[in-house]
Coordinates of C-alpha atoms in Angstrom, one line a residue:
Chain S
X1 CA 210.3 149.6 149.4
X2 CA 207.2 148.5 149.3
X3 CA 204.0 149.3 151.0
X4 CA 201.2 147.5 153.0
X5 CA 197.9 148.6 152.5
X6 CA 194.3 148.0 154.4
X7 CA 192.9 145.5 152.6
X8 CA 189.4 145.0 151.0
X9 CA 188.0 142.0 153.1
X10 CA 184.9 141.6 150.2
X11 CA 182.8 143.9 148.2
X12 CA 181.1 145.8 151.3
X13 CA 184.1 147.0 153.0
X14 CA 185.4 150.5 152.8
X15 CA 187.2 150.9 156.0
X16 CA 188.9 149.3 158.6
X17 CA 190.3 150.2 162.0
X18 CA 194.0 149.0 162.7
X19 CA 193.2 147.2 166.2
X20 CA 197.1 146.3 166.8
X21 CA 200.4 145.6 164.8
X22 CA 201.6 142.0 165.9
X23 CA 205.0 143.0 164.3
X24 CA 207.8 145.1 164.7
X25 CA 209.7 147.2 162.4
X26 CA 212.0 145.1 161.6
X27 CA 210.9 142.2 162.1
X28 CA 211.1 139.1 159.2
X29 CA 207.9 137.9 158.0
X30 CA 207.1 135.4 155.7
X31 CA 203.9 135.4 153.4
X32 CA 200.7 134.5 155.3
X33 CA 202.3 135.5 158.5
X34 CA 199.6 137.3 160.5
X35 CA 200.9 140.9 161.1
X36 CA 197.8 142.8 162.1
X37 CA 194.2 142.6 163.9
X38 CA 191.9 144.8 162.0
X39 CA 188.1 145.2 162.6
X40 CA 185.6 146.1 159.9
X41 CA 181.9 146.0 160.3
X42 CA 181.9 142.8 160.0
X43 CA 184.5 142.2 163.2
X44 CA 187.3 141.5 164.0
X45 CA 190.1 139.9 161.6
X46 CA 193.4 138.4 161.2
X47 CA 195.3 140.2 158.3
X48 CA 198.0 138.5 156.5
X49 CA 200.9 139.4 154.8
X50 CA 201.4 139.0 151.4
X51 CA 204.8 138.2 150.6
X52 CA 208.4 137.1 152.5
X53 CA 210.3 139.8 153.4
X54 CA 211.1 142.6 156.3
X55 CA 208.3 144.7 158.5
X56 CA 208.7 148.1 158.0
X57 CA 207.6 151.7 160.2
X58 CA 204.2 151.7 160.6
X59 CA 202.4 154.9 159.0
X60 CA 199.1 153.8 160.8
X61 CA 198.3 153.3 164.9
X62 CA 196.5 151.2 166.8
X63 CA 193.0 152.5 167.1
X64 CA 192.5 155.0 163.7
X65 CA 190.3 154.2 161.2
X66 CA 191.2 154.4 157.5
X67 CA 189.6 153.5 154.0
X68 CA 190.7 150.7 152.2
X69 CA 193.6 150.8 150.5
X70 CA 195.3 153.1 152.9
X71 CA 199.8 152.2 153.6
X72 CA 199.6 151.1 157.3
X73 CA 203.3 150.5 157.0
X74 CA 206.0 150.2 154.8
X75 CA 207.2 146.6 154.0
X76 CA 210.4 145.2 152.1
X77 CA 209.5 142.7 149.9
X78 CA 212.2 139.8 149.3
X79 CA 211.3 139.7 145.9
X80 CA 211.1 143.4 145.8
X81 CA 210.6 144.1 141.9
X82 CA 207.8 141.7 141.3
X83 CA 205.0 141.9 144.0
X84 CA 202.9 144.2 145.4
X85 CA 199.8 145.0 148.0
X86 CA 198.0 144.1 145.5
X87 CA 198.2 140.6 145.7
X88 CA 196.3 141.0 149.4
X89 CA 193.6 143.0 147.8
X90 CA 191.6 139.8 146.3
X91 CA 188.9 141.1 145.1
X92 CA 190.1 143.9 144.1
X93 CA 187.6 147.5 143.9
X94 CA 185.7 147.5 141.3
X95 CA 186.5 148.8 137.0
X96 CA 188.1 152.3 138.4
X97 CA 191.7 153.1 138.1
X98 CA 192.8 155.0 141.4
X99 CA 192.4 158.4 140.2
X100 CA 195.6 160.4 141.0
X101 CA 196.2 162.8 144.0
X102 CA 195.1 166.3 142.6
X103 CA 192.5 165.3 140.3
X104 CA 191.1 163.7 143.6
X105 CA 192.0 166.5 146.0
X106 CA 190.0 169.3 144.1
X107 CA 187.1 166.5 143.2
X108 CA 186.1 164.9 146.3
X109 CA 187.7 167.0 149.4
X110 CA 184.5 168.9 151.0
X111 CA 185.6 172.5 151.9
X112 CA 186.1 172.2 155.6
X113 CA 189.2 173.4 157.3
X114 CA 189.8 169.9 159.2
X115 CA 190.0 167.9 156.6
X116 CA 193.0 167.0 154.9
X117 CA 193.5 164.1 152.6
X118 CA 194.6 160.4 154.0
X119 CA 198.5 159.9 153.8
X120 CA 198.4 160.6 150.2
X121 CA 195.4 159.2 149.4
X122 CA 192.3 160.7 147.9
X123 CA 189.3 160.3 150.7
X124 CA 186.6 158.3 149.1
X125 CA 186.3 154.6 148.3
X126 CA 185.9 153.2 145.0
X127 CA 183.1 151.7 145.5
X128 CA 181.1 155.0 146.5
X129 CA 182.7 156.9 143.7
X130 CA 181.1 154.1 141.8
X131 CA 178.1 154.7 143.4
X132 CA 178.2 158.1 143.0
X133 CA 178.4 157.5 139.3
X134 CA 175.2 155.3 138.9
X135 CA 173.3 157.7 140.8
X136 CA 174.6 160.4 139.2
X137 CA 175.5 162.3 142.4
X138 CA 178.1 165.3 141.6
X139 CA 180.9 164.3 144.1
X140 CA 181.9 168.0 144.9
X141 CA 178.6 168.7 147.1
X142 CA 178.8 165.5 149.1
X143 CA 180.0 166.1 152.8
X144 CA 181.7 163.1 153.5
X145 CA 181.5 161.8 157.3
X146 CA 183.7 158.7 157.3
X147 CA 187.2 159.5 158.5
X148 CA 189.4 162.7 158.1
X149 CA 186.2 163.4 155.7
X150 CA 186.6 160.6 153.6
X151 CA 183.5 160.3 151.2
X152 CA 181.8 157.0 152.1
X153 CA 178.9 154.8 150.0
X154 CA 175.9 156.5 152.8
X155 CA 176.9 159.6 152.7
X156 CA 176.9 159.0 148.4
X157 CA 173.4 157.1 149.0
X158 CA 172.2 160.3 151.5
X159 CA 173.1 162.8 148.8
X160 CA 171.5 160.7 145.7
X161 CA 168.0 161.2 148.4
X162 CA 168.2 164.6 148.7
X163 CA 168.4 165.2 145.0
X164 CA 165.4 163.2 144.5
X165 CA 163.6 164.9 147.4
X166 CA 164.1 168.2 145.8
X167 CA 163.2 166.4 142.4
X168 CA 159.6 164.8 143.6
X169 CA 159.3 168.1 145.8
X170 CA 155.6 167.6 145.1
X171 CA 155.5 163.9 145.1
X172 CA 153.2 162.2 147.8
X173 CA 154.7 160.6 150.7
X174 CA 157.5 163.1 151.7
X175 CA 156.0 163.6 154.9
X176 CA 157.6 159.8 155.9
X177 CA 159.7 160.4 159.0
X178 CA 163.4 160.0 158.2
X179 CA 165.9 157.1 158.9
X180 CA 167.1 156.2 162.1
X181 CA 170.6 156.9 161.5
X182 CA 171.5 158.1 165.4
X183 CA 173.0 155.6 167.6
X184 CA 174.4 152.5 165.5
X185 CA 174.6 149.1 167.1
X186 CA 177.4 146.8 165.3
X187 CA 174.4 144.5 164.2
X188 CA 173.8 147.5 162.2
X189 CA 177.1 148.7 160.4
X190 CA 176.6 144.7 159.8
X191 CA 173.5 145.0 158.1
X192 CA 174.4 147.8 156.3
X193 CA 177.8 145.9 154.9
X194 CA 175.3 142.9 153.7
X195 CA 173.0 145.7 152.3
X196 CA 175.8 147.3 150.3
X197 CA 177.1 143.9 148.6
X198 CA 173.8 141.8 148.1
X199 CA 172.4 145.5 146.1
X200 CA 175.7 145.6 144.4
X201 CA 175.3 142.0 143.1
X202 CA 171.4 142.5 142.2
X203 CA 172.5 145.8 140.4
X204 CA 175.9 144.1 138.4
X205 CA 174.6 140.7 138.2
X206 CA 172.3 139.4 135.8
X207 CA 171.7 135.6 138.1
X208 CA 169.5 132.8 136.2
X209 CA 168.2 129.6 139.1
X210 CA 168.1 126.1 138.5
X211 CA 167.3 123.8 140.9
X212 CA 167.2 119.9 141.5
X213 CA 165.5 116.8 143.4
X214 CA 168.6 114.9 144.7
X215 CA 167.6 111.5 145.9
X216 CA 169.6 111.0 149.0
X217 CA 169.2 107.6 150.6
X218 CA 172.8 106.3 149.2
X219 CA 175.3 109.0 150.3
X220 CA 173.1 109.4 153.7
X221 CA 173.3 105.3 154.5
X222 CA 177.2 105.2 153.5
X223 CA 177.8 108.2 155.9
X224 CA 175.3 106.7 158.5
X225 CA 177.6 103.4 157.9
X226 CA 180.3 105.3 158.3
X227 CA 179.7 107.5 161.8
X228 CA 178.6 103.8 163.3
X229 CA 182.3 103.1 163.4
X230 CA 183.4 106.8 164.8
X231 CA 183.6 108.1 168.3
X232 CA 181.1 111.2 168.8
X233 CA 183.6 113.7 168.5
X234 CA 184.9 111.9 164.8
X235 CA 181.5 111.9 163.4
X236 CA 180.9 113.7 159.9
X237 CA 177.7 115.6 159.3
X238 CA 176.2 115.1 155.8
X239 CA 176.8 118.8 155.0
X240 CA 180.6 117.4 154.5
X241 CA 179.4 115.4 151.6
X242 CA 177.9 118.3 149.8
X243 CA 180.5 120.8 150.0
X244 CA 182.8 118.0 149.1
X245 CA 180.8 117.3 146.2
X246 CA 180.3 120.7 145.4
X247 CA 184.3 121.3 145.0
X248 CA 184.5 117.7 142.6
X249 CA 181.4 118.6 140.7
X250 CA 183.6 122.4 140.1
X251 CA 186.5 120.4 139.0
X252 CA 183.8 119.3 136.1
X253 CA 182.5 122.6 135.3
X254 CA 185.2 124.8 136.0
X255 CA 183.5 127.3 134.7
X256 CA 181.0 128.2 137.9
X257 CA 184.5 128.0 139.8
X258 CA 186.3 131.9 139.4
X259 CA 185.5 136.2 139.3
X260 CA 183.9 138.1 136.9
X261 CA 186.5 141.0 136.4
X262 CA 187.2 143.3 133.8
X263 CA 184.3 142.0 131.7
X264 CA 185.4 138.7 131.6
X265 CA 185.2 135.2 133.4
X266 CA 188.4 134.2 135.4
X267 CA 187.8 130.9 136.3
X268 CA 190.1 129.5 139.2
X269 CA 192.2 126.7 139.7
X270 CA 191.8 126.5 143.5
X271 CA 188.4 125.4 144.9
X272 CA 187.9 128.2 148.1
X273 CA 184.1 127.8 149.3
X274 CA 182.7 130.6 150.8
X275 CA 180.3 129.0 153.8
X276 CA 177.4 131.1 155.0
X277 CA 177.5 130.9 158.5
X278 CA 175.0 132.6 160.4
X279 CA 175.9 134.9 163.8
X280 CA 174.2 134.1 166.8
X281 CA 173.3 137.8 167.4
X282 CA 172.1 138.2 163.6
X283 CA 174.3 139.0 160.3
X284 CA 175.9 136.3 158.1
X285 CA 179.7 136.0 156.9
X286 CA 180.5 133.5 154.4
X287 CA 184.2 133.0 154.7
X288 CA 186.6 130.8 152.9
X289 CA 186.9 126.5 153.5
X290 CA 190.3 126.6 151.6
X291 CA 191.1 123.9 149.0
X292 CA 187.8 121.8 149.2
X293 CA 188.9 119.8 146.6
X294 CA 192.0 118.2 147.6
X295 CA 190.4 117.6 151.3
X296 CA 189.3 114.1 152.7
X297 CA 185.8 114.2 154.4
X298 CA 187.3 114.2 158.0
X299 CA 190.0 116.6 157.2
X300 CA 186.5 118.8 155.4
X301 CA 184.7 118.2 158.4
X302 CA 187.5 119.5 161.0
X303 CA 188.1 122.8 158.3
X304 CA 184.5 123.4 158.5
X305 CA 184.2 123.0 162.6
X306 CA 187.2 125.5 162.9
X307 CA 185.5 127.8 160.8
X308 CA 182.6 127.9 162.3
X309 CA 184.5 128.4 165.5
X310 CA 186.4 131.1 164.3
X311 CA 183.6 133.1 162.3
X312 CA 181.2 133.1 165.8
X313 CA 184.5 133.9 168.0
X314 CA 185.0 136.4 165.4
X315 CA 188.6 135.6 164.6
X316 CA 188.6 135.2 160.8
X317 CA 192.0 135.5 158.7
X318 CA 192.1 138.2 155.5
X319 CA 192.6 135.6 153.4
X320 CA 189.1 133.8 154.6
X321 CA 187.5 136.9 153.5
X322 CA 188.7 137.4 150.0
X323 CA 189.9 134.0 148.7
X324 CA 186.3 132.1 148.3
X325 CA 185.3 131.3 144.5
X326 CA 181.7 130.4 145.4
X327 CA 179.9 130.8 147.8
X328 CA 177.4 127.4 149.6
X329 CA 174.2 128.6 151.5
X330 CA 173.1 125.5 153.4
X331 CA 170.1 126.6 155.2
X332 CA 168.7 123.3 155.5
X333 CA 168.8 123.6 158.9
X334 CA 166.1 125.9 159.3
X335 CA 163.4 124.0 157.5
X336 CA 163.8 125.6 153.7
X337 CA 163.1 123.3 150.8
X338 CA 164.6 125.6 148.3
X339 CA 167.3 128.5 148.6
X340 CA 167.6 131.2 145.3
X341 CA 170.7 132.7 146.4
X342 CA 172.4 136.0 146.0
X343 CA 175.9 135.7 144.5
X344 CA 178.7 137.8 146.4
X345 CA 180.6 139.9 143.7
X346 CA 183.1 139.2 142.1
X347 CA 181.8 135.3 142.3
X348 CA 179.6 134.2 139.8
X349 CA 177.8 131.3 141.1
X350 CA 176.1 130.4 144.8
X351 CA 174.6 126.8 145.4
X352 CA 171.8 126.5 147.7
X353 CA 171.0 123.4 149.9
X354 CA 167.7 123.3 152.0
X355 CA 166.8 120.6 154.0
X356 CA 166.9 116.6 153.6
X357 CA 163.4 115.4 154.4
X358 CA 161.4 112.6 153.4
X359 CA 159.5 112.8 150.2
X360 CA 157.5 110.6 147.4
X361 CA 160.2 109.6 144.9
X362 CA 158.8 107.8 141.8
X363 CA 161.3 105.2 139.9
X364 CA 160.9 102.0 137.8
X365 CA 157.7 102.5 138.0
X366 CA 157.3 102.5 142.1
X367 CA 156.6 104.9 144.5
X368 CA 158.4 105.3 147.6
X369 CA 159.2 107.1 150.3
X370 CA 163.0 108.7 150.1
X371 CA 165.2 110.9 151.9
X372 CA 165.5 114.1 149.3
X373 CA 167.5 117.2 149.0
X374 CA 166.8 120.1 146.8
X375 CA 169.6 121.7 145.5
X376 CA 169.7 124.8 143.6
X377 CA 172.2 126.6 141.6
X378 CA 172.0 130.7 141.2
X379 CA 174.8 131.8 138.6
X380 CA 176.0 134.9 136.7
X381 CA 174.7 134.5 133.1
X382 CA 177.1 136.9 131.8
X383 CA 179.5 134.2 132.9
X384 CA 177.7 131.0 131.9
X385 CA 174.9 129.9 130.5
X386 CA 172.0 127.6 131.6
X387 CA 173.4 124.4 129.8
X388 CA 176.6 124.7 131.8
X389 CA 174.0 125.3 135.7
X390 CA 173.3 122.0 134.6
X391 CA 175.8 120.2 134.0
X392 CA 177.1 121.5 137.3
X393 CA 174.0 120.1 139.3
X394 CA 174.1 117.3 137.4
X395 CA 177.5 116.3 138.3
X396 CA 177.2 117.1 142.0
X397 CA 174.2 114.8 141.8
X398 CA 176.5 112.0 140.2
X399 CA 178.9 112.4 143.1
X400 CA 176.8 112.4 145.7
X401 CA 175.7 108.9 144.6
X402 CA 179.5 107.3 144.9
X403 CA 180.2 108.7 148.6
X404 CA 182.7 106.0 148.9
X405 CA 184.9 108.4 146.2
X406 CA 184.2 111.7 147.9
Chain D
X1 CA 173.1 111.7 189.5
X2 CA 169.4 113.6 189.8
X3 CA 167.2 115.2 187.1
X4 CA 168.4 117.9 188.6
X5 CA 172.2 118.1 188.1
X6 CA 171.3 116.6 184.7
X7 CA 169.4 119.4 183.7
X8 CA 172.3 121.9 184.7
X9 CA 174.8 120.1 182.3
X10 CA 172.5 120.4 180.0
X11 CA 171.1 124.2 180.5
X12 CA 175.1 125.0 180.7
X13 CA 175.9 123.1 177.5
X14 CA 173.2 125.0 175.4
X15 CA 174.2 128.0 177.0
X16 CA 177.6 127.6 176.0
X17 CA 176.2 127.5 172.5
X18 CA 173.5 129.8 173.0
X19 CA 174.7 132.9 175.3
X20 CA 172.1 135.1 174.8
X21 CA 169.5 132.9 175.0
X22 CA 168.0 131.0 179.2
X23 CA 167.4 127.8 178.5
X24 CA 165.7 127.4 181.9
X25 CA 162.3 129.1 179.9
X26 CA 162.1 126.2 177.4
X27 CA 159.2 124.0 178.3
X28 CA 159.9 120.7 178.7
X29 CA 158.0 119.3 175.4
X30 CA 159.3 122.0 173.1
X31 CA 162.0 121.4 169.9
X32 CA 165.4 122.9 171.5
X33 CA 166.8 123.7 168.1
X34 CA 163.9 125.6 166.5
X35 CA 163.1 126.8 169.9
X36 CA 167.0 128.2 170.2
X37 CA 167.7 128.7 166.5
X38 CA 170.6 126.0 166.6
X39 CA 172.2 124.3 163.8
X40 CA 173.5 120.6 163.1
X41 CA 177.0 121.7 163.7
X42 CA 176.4 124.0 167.1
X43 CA 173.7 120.8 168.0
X44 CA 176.5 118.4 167.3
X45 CA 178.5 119.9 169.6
X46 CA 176.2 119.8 172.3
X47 CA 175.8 116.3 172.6
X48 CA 179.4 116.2 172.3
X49 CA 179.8 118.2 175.1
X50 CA 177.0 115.8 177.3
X51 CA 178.5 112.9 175.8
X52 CA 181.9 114.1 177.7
X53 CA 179.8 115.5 180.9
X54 CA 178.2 112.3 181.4
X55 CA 179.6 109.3 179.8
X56 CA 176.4 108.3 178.1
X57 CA 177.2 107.4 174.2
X58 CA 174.8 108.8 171.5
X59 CA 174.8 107.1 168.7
X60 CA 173.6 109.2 165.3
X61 CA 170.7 107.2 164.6
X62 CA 169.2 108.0 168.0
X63 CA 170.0 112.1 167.8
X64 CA 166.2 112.9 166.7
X65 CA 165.4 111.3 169.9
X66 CA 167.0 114.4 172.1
X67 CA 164.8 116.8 170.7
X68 CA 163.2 118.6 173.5
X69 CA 164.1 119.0 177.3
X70 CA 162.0 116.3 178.6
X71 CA 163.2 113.5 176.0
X72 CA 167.1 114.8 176.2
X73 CA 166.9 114.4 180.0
X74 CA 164.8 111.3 180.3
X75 CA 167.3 109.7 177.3
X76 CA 170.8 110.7 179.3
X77 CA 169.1 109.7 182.9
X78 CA 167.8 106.0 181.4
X79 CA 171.8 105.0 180.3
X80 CA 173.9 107.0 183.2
X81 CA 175.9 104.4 185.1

């Protein structure tokens, strides 16, 4: 028997709450089936199964909140010796192993009466035990306040502050008034998510920027050429050609392509873009286009639409979440020449794309007036090196320039 | 159909793609997209969505010339049949 667990839905997440089971016990499943709606700061999402085989009891309701990594029910595998949860939990939590149930019990439990630990499990996340290791904050005095006590990354950051308080007793400005903490809007719990990855990846990830003038006039007259002969509803934006480009000029330099786990590169096969989008009401998710590479422009541009869709409706699948192997922030839209991105952990490379605009473009020996994107590449230089950036942005330059092969 | 039932499609199309936002307070001469933080995907859609409300066809090369209120409705009212 084995079990299903809440899975990690990126580098920020910690817990989830188990909305509703959309199985039965009992009921067959087959991998990728949807089998429960769970919601995370981030919102609301999809969550797949990970292999064929039979629903089992659930351990978890409808409505409770648990950390990652928590059974929510047991599940029979058909291929029962080989696979487990932990095919679901892509990436998975950072370098620590699970530390095992007593050493966790007598470490992290805070002495109140109430608490007692999560069906088996010890009550704090690896990522704020992590943190509580870089800050050097002794997990025994933290009072956790996630749920059933569990010890979660704030109340790690809020302890780390009071032990410098006490430190700089003296210091000037300790008579600043204290964070709002009160009354949390989910644009908040949001921000908080993005803080917790985007310090996590300037923290881990040592990130080196190139960036390039891409002459645009060719791939922007085919596509132009192209949308003549389309009804309204058919028509592909240009943002289609990038990403598509993007995913050929990866199948060049494979290298920018994977995770850096267990202090090594793991470059993927698969081509999953994670696609900024931006939420109406603030907050950005940047869930998986799946396959890029092996997608025509209009089958792209549909993928992309229903993304969209789905991220503002809030109705994103697990896989979305965890599957992307670089990440595309196109803010272009908004009037930025050039993006230096973050790059969401465990990825190891983010390409930026500001806006197309007219600009002086000098060649032959003539000046003229061209239709220009710049395009910038942030990567992990534990990963790669400079050398291999470029090659990258040179390539996706190359195939921008032969649309008609995109 | 009057500038005024043409400006209802329109105030429900960008509203549709814009909730929180009253597209009656734009003035008539300002950029809708900067002025509703809209992108070329959402702004695709909402000339989609006229396209389908009115029957006028946009064709891409003359998208920059629905910028604002006053040239969106001024554009749709000149080719409504």
């Amino acid at each position: 028997m084995g079990d299903f667990c809440m899975p990690s839905l990126g580098a920020d997440m910690e817990t989830g709450k188990l909305v509703e089971w959309v199985v039965v016990p009992g009921q067959r499943v087959r991998r990728g089936d949807i089998v429960a709606l769970v919601e995370t700061q981030k919102g609301l999402f999809e969550i797949e199964i990970f292999a064929d085989g039979i629903m089992g009891e659930p351990l978890v309701q409808a409505g409770q909140t648990v950390p990652v990594g928590t059974v929510l029910a047991h599940f029979q595998s058909d291929q029962e010796s080989s696979r487990t949860d932990e095919d679901l939990i892509i990436p998975p939590p950072p370098v620590e192993q699970q530390p095992s149930v007593p050493e966790a019990s007598s470490e992290v439990l805070p002495p109140t009466p109430q608490v007692k630990p999560v069906l088996g499990r010890i009550a704090c996340s690896p990522s704020a035990r992590r943190l509580a290791m870089e800050l050097g904050v002794d997990l025994a005095n933290v009072q956790g306040t996630g749920p059933n006590g569990a010890i979660r990354r704030e109340d790690i950051e809020q302890a780390a502050q009071h032990q410098k308080i006490e430190q700089e007793d003296d210091a000037p400005g300790r008579g600043l008034p204290p964070e709002t903490t009160a009354d949390e809007t989910p644009g908040s719990a949001m921000r908080r998510a993005i803080a917790a990855a985007v310090s996590r990846s300037n923290q881990d990830i040592p990130h080196y920027y190139l960036e390039t003038d891409i002459d645009m006039s060719r791939p922007l007259q085919w596509l132009e050429e192209e949308n003549r002969k389309r009804s309204m509803r058919e028509r592909i934006l240009p943002v289609v050609l990038l990403l598509k480009a993007v995913a050929k000029a990866l199948h060049d330099v494979p290298d920018l392509n994977g995770f850096w786990q267990e202090d090594r590169l793991q470059p993927k096969t698969d081509i999953h873009i994670g696609f900024a989008v931006a939420l109406r009401d603030g907050g950005l998710i940047a869930p998986a286009i799946h396959h890029v590479g092996t997608r025509n422009l209009d089958d792209l541009m549909q993928a992309m639409a229903d993304l969209i869709e789905r991220t503002r409706a809030g109705r994103l699948r697990s896989s979305e979440m965890t599957d992307s192997t670089i990440t595309v922030t196109n803010l272009g839209d908004r009037g930025v020449k050039t993006v230096f991105g973050v790059i969401y952990p465990p990825q190891v490379a983010l390409v930026g794309l500001g806006r197309i605009s007219e600009r002086p473009w000098a060649e032959n020996g003539m000046l003229g007036a061209r239709r220009c994107l710049t395009a910038t590449l942030a990567a992990d230089h534990r990963a790669t090196d400079g050398h291999k950036g470029a090659l990258f942005l040179d390539a996706f330059n190359r195939h921008l320039q032969h649309p008609e092969a995109l | 159909m009057n500038q005024e039932q043409l400006q209802t499609i329109i105030f429900a199309e960008l509203k549709t793609i814009a909730p929180e936002s009253d597209p009656a307070e734009l003035s008539p001469d300002e950029n809708i997209r900067e002025a509703l933080d809209i992108d070329s995907y959402s702004f695709l859609k909402v000339l989609v969505g006229l396209n389908e409300q009115t029957g006028v066809d946009i064709p891409e090369a003359d998208y920059g010339k629905l910028s604002t209120l006053q040239a969106m409705t001024e554009y749709l009212a000149a080719r409504i049949r």
